[in-house]
Coordinates of C-alpha atoms in Angstrom, one line a residue:
X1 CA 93.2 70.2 119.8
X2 CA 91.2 67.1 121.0
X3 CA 90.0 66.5 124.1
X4 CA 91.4 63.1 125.3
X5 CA 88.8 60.5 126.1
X6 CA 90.4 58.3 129.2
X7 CA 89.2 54.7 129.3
X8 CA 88.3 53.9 132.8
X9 CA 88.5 49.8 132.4
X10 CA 91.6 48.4 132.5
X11 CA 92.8 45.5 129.9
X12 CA 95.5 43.5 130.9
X13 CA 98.2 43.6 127.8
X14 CA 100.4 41.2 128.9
X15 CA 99.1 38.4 126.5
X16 CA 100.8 40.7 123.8
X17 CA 104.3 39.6 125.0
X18 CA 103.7 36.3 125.2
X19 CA 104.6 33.5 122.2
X20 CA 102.5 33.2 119.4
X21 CA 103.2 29.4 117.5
X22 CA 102.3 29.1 113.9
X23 CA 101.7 25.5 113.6
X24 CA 101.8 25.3 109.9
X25 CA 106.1 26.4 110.1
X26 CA 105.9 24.8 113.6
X27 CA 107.5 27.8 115.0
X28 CA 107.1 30.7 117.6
X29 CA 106.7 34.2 117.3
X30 CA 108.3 35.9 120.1
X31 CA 105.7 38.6 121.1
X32 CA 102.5 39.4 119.2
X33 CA 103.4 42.2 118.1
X34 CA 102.8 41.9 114.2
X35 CA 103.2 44.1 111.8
X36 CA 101.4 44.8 108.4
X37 CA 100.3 47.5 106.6
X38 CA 97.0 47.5 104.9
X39 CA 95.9 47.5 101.2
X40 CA 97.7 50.5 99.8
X41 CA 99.5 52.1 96.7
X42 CA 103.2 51.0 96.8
X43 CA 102.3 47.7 98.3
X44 CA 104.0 44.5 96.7
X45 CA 102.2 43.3 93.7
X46 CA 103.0 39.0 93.4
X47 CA 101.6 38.3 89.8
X48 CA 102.8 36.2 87.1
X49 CA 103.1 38.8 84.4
X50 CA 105.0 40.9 86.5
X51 CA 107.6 38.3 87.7
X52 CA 110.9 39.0 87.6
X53 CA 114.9 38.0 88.8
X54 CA 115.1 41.4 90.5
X55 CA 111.3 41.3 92.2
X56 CA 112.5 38.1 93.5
X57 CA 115.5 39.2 94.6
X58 CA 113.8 42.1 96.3
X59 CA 111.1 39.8 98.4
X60 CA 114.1 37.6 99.2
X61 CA 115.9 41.0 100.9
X62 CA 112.8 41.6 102.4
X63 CA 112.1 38.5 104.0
X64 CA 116.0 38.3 105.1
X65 CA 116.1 41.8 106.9
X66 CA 112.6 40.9 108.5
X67 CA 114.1 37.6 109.5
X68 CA 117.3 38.7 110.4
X69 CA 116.8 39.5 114.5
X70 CA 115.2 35.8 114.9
X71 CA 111.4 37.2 113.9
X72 CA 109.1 35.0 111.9
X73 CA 108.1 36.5 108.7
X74 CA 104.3 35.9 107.6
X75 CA 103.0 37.7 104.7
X76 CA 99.4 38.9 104.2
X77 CA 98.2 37.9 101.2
X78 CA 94.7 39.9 100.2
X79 CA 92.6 41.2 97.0
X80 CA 90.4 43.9 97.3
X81 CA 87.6 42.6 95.1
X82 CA 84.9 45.2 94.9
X83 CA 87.1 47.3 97.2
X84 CA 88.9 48.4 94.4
X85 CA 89.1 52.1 93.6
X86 CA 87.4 53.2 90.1
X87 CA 90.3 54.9 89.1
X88 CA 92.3 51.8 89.3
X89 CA 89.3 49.7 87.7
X90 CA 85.7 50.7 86.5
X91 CA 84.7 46.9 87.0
X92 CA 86.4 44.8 89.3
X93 CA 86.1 41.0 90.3
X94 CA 83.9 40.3 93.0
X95 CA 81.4 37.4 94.3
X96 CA 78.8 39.4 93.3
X97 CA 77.7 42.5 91.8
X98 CA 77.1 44.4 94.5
X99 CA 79.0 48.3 94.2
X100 CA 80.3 49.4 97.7
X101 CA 78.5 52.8 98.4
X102 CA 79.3 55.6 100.5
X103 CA 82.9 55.2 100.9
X104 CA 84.2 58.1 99.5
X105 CA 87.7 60.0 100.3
X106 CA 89.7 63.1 99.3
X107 CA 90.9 62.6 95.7
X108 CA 89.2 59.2 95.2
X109 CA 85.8 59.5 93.0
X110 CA 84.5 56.1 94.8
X111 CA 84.1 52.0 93.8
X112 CA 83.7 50.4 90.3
X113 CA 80.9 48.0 89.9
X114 CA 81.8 44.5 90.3
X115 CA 81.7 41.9 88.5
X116 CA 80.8 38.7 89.4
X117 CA 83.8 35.8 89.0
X118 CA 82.7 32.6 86.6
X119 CA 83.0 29.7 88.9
X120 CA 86.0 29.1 86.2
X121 CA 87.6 32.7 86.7
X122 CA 87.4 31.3 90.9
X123 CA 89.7 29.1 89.7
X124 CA 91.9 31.3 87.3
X125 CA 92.1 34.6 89.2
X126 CA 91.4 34.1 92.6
X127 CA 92.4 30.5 93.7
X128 CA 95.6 29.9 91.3
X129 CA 96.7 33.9 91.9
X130 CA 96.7 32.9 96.2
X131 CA 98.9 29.3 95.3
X132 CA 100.9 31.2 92.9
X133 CA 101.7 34.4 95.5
X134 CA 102.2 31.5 98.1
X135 CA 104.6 29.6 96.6
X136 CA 106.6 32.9 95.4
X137 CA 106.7 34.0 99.1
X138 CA 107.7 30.7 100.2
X139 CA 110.9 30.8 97.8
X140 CA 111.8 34.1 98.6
X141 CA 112.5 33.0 102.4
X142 CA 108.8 34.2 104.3
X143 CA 108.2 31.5 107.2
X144 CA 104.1 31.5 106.6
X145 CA 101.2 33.1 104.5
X146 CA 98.1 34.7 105.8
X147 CA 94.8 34.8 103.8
X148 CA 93.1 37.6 104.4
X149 CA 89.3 37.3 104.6
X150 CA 88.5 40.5 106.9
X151 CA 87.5 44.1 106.2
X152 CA 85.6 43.8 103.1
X153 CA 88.3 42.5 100.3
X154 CA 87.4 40.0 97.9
X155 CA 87.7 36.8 100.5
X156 CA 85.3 38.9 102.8
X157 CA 82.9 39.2 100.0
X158 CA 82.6 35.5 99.3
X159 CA 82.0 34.7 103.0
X160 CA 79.1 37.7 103.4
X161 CA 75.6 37.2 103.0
X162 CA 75.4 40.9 102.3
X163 CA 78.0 40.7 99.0
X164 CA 77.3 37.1 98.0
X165 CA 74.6 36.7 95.6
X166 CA 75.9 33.5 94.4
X167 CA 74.0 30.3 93.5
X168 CA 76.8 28.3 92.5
X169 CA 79.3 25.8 95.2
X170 CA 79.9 29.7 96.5
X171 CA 76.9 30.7 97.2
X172 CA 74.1 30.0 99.2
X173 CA 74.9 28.4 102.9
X174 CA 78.0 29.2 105.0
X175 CA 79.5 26.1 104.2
X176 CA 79.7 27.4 100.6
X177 CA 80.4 30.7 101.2
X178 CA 83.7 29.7 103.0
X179 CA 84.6 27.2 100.4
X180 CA 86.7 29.8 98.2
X181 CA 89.2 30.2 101.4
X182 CA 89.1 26.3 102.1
X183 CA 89.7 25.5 98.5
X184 CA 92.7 28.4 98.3
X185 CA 94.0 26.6 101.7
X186 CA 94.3 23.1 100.5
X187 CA 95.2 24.7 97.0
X188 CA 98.4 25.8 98.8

């Protein structure tokens, strides 16, 4: 068994009950206590191809029972660019081609080597695919989107110096770096 590690400084909690306003749906979260659940297998898949009356019908239960004690519900909408598992895709999009390394786990063999998006393919697979998964969330009752550009996933890997090789409007400075997220923002 562990030994348990006791912190000795305190941090005050309390800004975890308070309101949280989403000014884009112009309403407030009662606490901050959000809830999400990271890239996974089983997670909800919002593509074109894949559309459906019954998905839809599913998100719209979804965002009803979420909804239904007064909460705001926000989905996370995220790729995982390079942070995709080979055994799911030898070669997936990224900024650049630079492979993730040393992230192995049980049963996963590791990363495919990424390839880099066409400024056109920006456009066709990343910034269309966020508007498109937007719009669907929108109609099926969620209150807000969130872009998720943390923790390595394809938005992540536009903005890094480290995984952005880019010459192009995405590469280079920060300013250009953050466009993809800007241009998927106004997009929506």
């Amino acid at each position: 068994m562990a030994k348990r590690v006791f912190v000795e400084r305190k941090v005050d909690s309390s800004i975890l009950g308070e309101k949280l306003f989403f000014p884009t749906a112009k309403r407030y979260a009662s606490n901050r206590f959000l809830k999400y659940h990271p890239e996974a297998p089983g997670n909800a898949i919002i593509e074109k191809s894949l559309d459906s009356k019954v998905r839809r019908e599913a998100l719209k239960k979804a965002a009803l029972a979420t909804k239904s004690g007064g909460s705001l519900a926000v989905v996370q909408l995220t790729h995982s660019g390079r942070q995709c598992y080979i055994s799911v895709n030898e070669h997936p999009y990224s900024a650049s081609d630079v492979q993730l390394q040393g992230a192995k786990m049980i049963g996963v063999s590791g990363f495919g080597k990424p390839v880099p998006l066409t400024e056109e393919q920006v456009k066709t697979e990343v910034i269309d695919k966020f508007v498109y998964a937007a719009k669907y969330c929108y109609e099926a009752g969620f209150d807000g989107i969130q872009l998720h550009g943390a923790h390595g996933y394809l938005l992540a890997q536009f903005m890094s110096p480290t995984t952005n090789k880019r010459t192009d409007k995405y590469g280079g400075p920060v300013e250009n770096r953050a466009r993809l997220v800007l241009d998927i923002y106004d997009a929506i």
